[in-house]
Backbone as JSON Lines, residues from 0, in Angstrom:
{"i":0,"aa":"X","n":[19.66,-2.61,2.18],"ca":[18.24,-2.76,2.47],"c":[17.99,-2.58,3.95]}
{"i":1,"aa":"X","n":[17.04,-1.8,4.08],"ca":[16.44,-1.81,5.36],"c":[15.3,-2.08,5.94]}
{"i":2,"aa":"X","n":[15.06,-3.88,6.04],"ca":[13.98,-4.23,5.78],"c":[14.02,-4.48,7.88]}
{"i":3,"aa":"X","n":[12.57,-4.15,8.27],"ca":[11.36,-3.66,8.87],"c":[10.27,-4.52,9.43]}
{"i":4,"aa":"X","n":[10.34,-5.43,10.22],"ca":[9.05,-6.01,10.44],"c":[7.99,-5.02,11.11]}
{"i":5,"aa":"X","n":[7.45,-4.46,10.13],"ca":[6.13,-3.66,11.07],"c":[4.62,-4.11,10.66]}
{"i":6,"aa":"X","n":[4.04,-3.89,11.43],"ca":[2.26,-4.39,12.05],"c":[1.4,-3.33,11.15]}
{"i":7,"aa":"X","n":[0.3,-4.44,10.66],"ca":[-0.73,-2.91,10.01],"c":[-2.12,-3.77,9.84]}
{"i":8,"aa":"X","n":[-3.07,-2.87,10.13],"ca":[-4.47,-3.26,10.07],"c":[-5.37,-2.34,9.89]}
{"i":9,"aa":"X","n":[-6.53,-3.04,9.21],"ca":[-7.73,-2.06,9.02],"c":[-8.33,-1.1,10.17]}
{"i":10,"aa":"X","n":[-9.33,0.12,9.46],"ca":[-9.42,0.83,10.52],"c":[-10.09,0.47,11.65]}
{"i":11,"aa":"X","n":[-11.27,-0.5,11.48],"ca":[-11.8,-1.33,12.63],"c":[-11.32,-2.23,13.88]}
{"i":12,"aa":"X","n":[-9.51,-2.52,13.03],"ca":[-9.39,-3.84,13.44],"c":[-9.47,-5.01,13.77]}
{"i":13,"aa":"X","n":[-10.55,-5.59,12.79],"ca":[-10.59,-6.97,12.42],"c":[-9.82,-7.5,12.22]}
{"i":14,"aa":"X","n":[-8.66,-6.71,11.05],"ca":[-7.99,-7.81,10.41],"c":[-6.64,-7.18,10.39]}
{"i":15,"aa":"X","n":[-5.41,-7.72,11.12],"ca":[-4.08,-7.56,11.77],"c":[-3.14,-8.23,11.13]}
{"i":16,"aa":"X","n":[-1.96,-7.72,10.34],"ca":[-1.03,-8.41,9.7],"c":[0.4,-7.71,10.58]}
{"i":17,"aa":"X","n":[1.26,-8.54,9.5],"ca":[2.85,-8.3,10.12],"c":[3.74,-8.43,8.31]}
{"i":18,"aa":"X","n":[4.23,-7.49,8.44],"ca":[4.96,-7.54,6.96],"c":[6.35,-7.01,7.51]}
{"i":19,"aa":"X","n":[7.1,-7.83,6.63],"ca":[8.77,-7.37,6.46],"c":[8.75,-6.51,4.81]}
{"i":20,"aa":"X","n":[8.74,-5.03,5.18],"ca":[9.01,-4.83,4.23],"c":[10.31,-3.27,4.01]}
{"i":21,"aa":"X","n":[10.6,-3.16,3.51],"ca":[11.72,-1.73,3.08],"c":[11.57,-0.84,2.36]}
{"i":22,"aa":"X","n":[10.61,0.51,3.54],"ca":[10.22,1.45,2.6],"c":[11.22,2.59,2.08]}
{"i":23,"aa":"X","n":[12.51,2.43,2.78],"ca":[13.32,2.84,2.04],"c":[14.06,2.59,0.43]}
{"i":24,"aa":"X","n":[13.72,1.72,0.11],"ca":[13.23,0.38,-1.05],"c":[13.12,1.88,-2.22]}
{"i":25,"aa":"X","n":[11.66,2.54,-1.47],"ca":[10.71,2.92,-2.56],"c":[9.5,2.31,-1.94]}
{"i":26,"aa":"X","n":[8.19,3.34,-2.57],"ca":[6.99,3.13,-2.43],"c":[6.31,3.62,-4.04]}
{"i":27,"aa":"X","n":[5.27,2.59,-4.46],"ca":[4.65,3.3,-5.48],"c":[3.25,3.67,-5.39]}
{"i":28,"aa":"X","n":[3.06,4.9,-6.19],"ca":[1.58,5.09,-5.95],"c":[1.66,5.26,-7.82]}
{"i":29,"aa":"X","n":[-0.15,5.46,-8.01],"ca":[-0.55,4.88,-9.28],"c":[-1.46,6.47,-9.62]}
{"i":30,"aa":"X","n":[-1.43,6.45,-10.82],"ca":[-2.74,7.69,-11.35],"c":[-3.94,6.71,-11.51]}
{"i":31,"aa":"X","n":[-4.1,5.88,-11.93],"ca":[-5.35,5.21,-12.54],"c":[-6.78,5.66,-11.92]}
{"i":32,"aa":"X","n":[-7.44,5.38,-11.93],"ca":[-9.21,5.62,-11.46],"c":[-8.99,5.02,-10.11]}
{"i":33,"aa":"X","n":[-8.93,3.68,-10.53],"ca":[-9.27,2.83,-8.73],"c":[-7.96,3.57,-8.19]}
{"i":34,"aa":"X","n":[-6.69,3.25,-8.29],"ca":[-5.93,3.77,-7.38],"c":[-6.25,5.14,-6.73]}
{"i":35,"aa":"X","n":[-6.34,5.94,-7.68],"ca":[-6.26,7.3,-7.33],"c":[-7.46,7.4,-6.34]}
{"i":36,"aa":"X","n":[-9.11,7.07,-6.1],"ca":[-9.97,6.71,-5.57],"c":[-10.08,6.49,-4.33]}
{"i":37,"aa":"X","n":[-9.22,5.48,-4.49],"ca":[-8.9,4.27,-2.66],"c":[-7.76,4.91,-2.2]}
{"i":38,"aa":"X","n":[-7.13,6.03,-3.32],"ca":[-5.55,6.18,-2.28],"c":[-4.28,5.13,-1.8]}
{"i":39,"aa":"X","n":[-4.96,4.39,-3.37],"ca":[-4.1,3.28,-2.67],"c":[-2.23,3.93,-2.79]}
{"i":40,"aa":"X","n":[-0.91,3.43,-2.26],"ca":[0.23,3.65,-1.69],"c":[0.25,2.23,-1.63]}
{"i":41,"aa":"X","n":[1.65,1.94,-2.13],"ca":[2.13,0.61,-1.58],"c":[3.82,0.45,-1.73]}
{"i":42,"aa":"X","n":[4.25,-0.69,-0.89],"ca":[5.47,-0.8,-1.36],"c":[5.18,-2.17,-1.23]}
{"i":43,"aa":"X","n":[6.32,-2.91,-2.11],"ca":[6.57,-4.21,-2.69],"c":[7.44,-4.93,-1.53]}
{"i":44,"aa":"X","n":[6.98,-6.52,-1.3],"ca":[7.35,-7.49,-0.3],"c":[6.99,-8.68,-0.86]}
{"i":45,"aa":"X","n":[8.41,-9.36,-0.56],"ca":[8.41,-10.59,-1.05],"c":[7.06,-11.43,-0.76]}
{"i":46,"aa":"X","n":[6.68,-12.35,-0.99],"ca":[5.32,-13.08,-0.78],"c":[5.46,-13.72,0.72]}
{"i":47,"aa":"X","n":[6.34,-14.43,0.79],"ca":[6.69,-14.74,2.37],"c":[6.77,-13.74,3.67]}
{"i":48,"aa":"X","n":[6.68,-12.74,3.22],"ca":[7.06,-11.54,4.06],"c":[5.52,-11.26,4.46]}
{"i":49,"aa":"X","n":[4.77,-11.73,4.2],"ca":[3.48,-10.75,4.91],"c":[2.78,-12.03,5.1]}
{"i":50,"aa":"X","n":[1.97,-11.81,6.57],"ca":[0.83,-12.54,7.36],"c":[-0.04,-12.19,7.73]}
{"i":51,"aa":"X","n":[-1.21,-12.69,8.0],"ca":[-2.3,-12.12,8.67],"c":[-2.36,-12.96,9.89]}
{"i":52,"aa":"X","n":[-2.64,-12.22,11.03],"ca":[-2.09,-12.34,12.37],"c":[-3.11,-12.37,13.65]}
{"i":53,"aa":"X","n":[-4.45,-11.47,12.93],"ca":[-5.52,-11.66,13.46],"c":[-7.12,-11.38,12.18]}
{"i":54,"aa":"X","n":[-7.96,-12.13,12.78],"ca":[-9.29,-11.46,11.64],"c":[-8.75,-12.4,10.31]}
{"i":55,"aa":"X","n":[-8.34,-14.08,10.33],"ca":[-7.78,-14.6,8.79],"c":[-9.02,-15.29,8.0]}
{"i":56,"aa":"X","n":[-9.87,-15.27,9.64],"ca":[-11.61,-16.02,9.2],"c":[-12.56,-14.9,8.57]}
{"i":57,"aa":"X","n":[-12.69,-14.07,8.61],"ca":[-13.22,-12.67,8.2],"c":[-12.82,-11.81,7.08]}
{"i":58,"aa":"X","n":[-11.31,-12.11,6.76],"ca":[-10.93,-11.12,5.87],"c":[-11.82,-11.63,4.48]}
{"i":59,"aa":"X","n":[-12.04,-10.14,3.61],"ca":[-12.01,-10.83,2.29],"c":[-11.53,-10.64,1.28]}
{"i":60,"aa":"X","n":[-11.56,-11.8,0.24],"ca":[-10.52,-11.31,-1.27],"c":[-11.12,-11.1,-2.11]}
{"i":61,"aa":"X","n":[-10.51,-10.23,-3.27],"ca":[-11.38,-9.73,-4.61],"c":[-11.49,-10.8,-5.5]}
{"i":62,"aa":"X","n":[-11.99,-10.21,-5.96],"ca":[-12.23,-11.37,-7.17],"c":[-10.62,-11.33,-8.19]}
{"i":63,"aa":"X","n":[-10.3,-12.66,-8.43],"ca":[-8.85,-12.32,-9.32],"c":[-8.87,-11.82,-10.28]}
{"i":64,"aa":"X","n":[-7.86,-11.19,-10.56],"ca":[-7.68,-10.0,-11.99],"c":[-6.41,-11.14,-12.28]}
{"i":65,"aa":"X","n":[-5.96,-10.22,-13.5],"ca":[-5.02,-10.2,-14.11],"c":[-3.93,-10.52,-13.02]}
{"i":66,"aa":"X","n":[-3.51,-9.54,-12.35],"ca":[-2.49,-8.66,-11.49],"c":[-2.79,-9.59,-9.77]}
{"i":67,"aa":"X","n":[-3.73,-10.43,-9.96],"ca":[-3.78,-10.71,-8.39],"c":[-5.45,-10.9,-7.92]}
{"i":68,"aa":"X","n":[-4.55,-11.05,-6.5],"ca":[-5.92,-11.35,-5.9],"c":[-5.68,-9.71,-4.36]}
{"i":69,"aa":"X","n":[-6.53,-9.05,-3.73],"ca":[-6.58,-8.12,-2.86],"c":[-6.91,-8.19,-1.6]}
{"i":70,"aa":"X","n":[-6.39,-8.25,-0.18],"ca":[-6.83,-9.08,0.83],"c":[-7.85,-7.75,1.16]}
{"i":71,"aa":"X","n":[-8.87,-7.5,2.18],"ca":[-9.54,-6.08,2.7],"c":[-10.36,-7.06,3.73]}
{"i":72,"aa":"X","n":[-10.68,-5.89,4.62],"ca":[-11.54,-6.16,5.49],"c":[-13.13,-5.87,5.32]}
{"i":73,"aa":"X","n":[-13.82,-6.91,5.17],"ca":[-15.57,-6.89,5.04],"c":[-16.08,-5.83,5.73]}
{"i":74,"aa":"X","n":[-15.72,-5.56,7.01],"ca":[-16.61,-4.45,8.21],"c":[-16.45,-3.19,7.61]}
{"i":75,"aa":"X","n":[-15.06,-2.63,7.78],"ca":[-14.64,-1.26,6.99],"c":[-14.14,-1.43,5.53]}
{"i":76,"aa":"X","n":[-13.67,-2.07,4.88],"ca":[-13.28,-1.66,3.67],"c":[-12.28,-1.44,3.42]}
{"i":77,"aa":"X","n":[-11.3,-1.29,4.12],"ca":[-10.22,-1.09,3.82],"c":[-9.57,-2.05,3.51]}
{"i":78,"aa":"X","n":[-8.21,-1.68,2.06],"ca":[-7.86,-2.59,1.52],"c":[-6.39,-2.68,2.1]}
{"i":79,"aa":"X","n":[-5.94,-4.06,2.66],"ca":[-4.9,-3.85,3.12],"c":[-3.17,-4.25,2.35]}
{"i":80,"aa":"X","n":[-3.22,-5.32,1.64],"ca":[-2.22,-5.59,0.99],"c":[-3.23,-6.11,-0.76]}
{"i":81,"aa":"X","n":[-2.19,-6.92,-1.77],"ca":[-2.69,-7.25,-2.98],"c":[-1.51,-8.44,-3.17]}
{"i":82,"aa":"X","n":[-2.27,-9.59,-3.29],"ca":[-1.24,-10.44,-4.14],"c":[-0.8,-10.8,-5.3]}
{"i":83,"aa":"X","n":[0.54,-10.22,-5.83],"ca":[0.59,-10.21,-7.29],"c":[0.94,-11.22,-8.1]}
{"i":84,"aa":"X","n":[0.6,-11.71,-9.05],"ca":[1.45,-12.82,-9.82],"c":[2.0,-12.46,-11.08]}
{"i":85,"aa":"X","n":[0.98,-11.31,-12.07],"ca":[2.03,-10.26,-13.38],"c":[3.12,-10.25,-12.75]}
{"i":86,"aa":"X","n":[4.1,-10.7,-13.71],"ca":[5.38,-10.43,-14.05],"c":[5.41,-8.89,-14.81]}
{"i":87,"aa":"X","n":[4.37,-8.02,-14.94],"ca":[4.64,-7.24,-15.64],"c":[4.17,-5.48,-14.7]}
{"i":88,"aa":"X","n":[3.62,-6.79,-13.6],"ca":[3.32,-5.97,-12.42],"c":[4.16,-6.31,-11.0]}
{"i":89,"aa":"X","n":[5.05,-7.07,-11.22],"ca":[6.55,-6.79,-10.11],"c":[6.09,-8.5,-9.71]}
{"i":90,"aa":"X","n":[5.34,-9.29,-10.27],"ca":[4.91,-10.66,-9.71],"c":[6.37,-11.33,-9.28]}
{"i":91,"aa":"X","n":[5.91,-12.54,-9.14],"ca":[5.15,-12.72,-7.81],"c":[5.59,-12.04,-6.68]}
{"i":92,"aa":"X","n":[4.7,-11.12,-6.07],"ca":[5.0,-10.54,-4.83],"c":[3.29,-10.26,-4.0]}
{"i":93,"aa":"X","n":[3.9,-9.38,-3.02],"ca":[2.65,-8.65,-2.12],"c":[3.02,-7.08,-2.28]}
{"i":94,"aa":"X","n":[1.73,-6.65,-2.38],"ca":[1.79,-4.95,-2.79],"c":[1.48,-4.65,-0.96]}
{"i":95,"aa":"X","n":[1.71,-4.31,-0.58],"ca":[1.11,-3.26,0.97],"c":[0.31,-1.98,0.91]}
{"i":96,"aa":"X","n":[-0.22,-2.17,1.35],"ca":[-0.93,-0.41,1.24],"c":[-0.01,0.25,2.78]}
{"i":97,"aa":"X","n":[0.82,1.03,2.13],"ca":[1.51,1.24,3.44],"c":[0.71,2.41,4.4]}
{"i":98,"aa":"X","n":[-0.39,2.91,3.75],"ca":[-1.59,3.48,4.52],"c":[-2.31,2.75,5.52]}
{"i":99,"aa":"X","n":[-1.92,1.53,5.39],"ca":[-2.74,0.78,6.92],"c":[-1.26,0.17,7.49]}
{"i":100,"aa":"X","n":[-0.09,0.94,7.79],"ca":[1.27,-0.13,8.46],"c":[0.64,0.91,9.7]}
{"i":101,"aa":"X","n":[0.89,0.8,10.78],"ca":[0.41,1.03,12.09],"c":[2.1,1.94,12.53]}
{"i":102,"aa":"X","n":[1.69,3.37,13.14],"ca":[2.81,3.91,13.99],"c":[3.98,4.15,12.91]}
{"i":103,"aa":"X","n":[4.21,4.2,11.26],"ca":[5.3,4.3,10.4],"c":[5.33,5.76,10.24]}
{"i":104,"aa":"X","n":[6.43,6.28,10.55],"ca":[6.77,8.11,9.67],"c":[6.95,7.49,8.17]}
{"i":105,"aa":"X","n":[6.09,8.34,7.59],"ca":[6.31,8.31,6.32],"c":[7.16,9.08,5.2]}
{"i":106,"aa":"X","n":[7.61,9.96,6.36],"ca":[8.43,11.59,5.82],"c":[9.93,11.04,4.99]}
{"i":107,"aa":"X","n":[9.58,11.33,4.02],"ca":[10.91,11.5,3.22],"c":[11.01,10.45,2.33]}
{"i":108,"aa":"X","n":[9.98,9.1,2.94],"ca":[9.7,7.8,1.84],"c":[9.84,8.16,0.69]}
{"i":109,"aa":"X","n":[10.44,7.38,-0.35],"ca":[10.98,7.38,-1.48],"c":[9.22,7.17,-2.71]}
{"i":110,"aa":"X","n":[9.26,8.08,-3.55],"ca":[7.55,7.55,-3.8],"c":[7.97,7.84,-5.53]}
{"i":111,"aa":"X","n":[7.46,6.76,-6.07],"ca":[7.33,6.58,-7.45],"c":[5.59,6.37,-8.05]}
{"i":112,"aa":"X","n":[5.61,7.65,-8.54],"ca":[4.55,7.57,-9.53],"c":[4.58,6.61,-11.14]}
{"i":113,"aa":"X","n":[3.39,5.7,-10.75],"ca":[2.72,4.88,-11.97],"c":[1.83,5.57,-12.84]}
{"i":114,"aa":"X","n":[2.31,5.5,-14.26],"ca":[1.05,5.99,-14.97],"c":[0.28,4.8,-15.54]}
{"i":115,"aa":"X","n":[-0.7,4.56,-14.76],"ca":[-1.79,3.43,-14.45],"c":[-2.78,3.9,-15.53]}
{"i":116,"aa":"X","n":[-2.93,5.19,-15.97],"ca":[-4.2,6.04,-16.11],"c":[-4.14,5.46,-17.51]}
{"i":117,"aa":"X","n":[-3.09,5.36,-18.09],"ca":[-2.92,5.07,-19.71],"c":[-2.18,3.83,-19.89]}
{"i":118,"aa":"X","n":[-2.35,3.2,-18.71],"ca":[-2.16,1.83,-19.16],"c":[-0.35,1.4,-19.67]}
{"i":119,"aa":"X","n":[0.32,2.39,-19.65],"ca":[1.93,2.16,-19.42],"c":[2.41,1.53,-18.47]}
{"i":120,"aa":"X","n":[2.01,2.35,-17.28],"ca":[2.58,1.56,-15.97],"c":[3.86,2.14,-16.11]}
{"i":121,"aa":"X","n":[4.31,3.11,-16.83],"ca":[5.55,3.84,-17.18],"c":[6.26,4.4,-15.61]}
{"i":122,"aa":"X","n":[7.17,4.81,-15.4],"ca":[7.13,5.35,-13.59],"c":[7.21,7.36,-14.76]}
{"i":123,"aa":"X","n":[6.73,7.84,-13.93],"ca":[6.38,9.03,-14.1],"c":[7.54,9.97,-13.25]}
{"i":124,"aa":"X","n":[7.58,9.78,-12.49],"ca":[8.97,10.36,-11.1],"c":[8.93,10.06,-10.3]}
{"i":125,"aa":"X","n":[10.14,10.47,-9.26],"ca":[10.24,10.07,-7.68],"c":[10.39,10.86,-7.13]}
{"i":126,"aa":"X","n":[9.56,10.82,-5.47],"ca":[10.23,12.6,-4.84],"c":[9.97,11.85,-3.54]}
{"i":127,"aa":"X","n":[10.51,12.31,-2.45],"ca":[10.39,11.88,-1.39],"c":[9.09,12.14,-1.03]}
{"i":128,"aa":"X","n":[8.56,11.94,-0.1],"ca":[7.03,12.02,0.56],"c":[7.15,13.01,2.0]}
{"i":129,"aa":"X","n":[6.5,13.84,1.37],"ca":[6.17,15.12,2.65],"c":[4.92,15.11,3.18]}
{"i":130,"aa":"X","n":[5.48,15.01,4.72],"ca":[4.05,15.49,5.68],"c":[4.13,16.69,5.56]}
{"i":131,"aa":"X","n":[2.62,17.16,5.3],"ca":[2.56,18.35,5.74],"c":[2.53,18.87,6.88]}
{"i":132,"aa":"X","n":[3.04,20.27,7.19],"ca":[3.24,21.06,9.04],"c":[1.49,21.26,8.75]}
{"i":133,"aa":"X","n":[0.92,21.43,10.58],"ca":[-0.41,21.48,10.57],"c":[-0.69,22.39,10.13]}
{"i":134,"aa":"X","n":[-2.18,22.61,9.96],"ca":[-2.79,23.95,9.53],"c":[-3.2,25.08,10.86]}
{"i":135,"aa":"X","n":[-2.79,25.81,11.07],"ca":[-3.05,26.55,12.17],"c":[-3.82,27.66,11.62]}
{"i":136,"aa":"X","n":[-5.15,27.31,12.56],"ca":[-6.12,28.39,12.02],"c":[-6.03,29.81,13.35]}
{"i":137,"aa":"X","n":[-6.09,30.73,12.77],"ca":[-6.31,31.92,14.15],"c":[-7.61,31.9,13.96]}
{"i":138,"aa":"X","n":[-8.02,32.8,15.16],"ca":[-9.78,33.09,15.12],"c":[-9.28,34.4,14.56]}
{"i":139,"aa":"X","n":[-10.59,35.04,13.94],"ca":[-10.54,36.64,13.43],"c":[-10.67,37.56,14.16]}
């Protein structure tokens, strides 16, 4: 394991956490509606492993589901981690949206597709995660 204390916050910066987590681990992303939507990306961390560090008076949580409760920031929206308690959804843990970890290469991250869409939750495959090279436009 190559677990990581790295920093991540919304795009405003209100709200500032610190998670130990190992994205060499694996990261999962989901087909479903909301996921696919928000873009949500996450990888899995023990419950102790993640804090909020600044913005803990401000943040806010979703309403509980099944699967948890969702920390996000009120100003922008952005959703930053999810607290899980399904056992059938990796409980008890913290999901990360590793889209708000601050300064992480993401190149080559290990990424497992969820089929969320039909309600399996089946893993679909894994492929590493590619940045794309920029787009270089010429003039005509």
């Amino acid at each position: 394991m190559d677990v990581e204390a790295l920093e991540g916050s919304c795009v405003c910066g209100a709200v500032r956490y610190r998670a130990r987590v190992d994205l060499s681990s694996g990261t999962m992303r989901c087909n479903c509606t909301s996921c696919t939507k928000w873009g949500r990306w996450s990888v899995r961390a023990p419950v102790d492993a993640v804090a909020i560090v600044a913005g803990e008076d401000v943040v806010a949580l979703s309403a509980p589901n099944p699967y948890g409760v969702t920390r996000s920031c009120p100003k922008c929206g952005i959703k930053l981690f999810s607290y899980v308690e399904a056992p059938e959804a990796g409980g008890p843990c913290v999901n990360v949206n590793v889209r708000t970890l601050d300064g992480v290469d993401l190149h080559g991250v290990p990424v497992t597709w969820l089929d969320g869409r039909h309600d399996t939750w089946a893993p679909l495959g894994t492929a590493p995660h590619q940045v794309p090279e920029p787009l270089r436009v010429t003039a005509p």
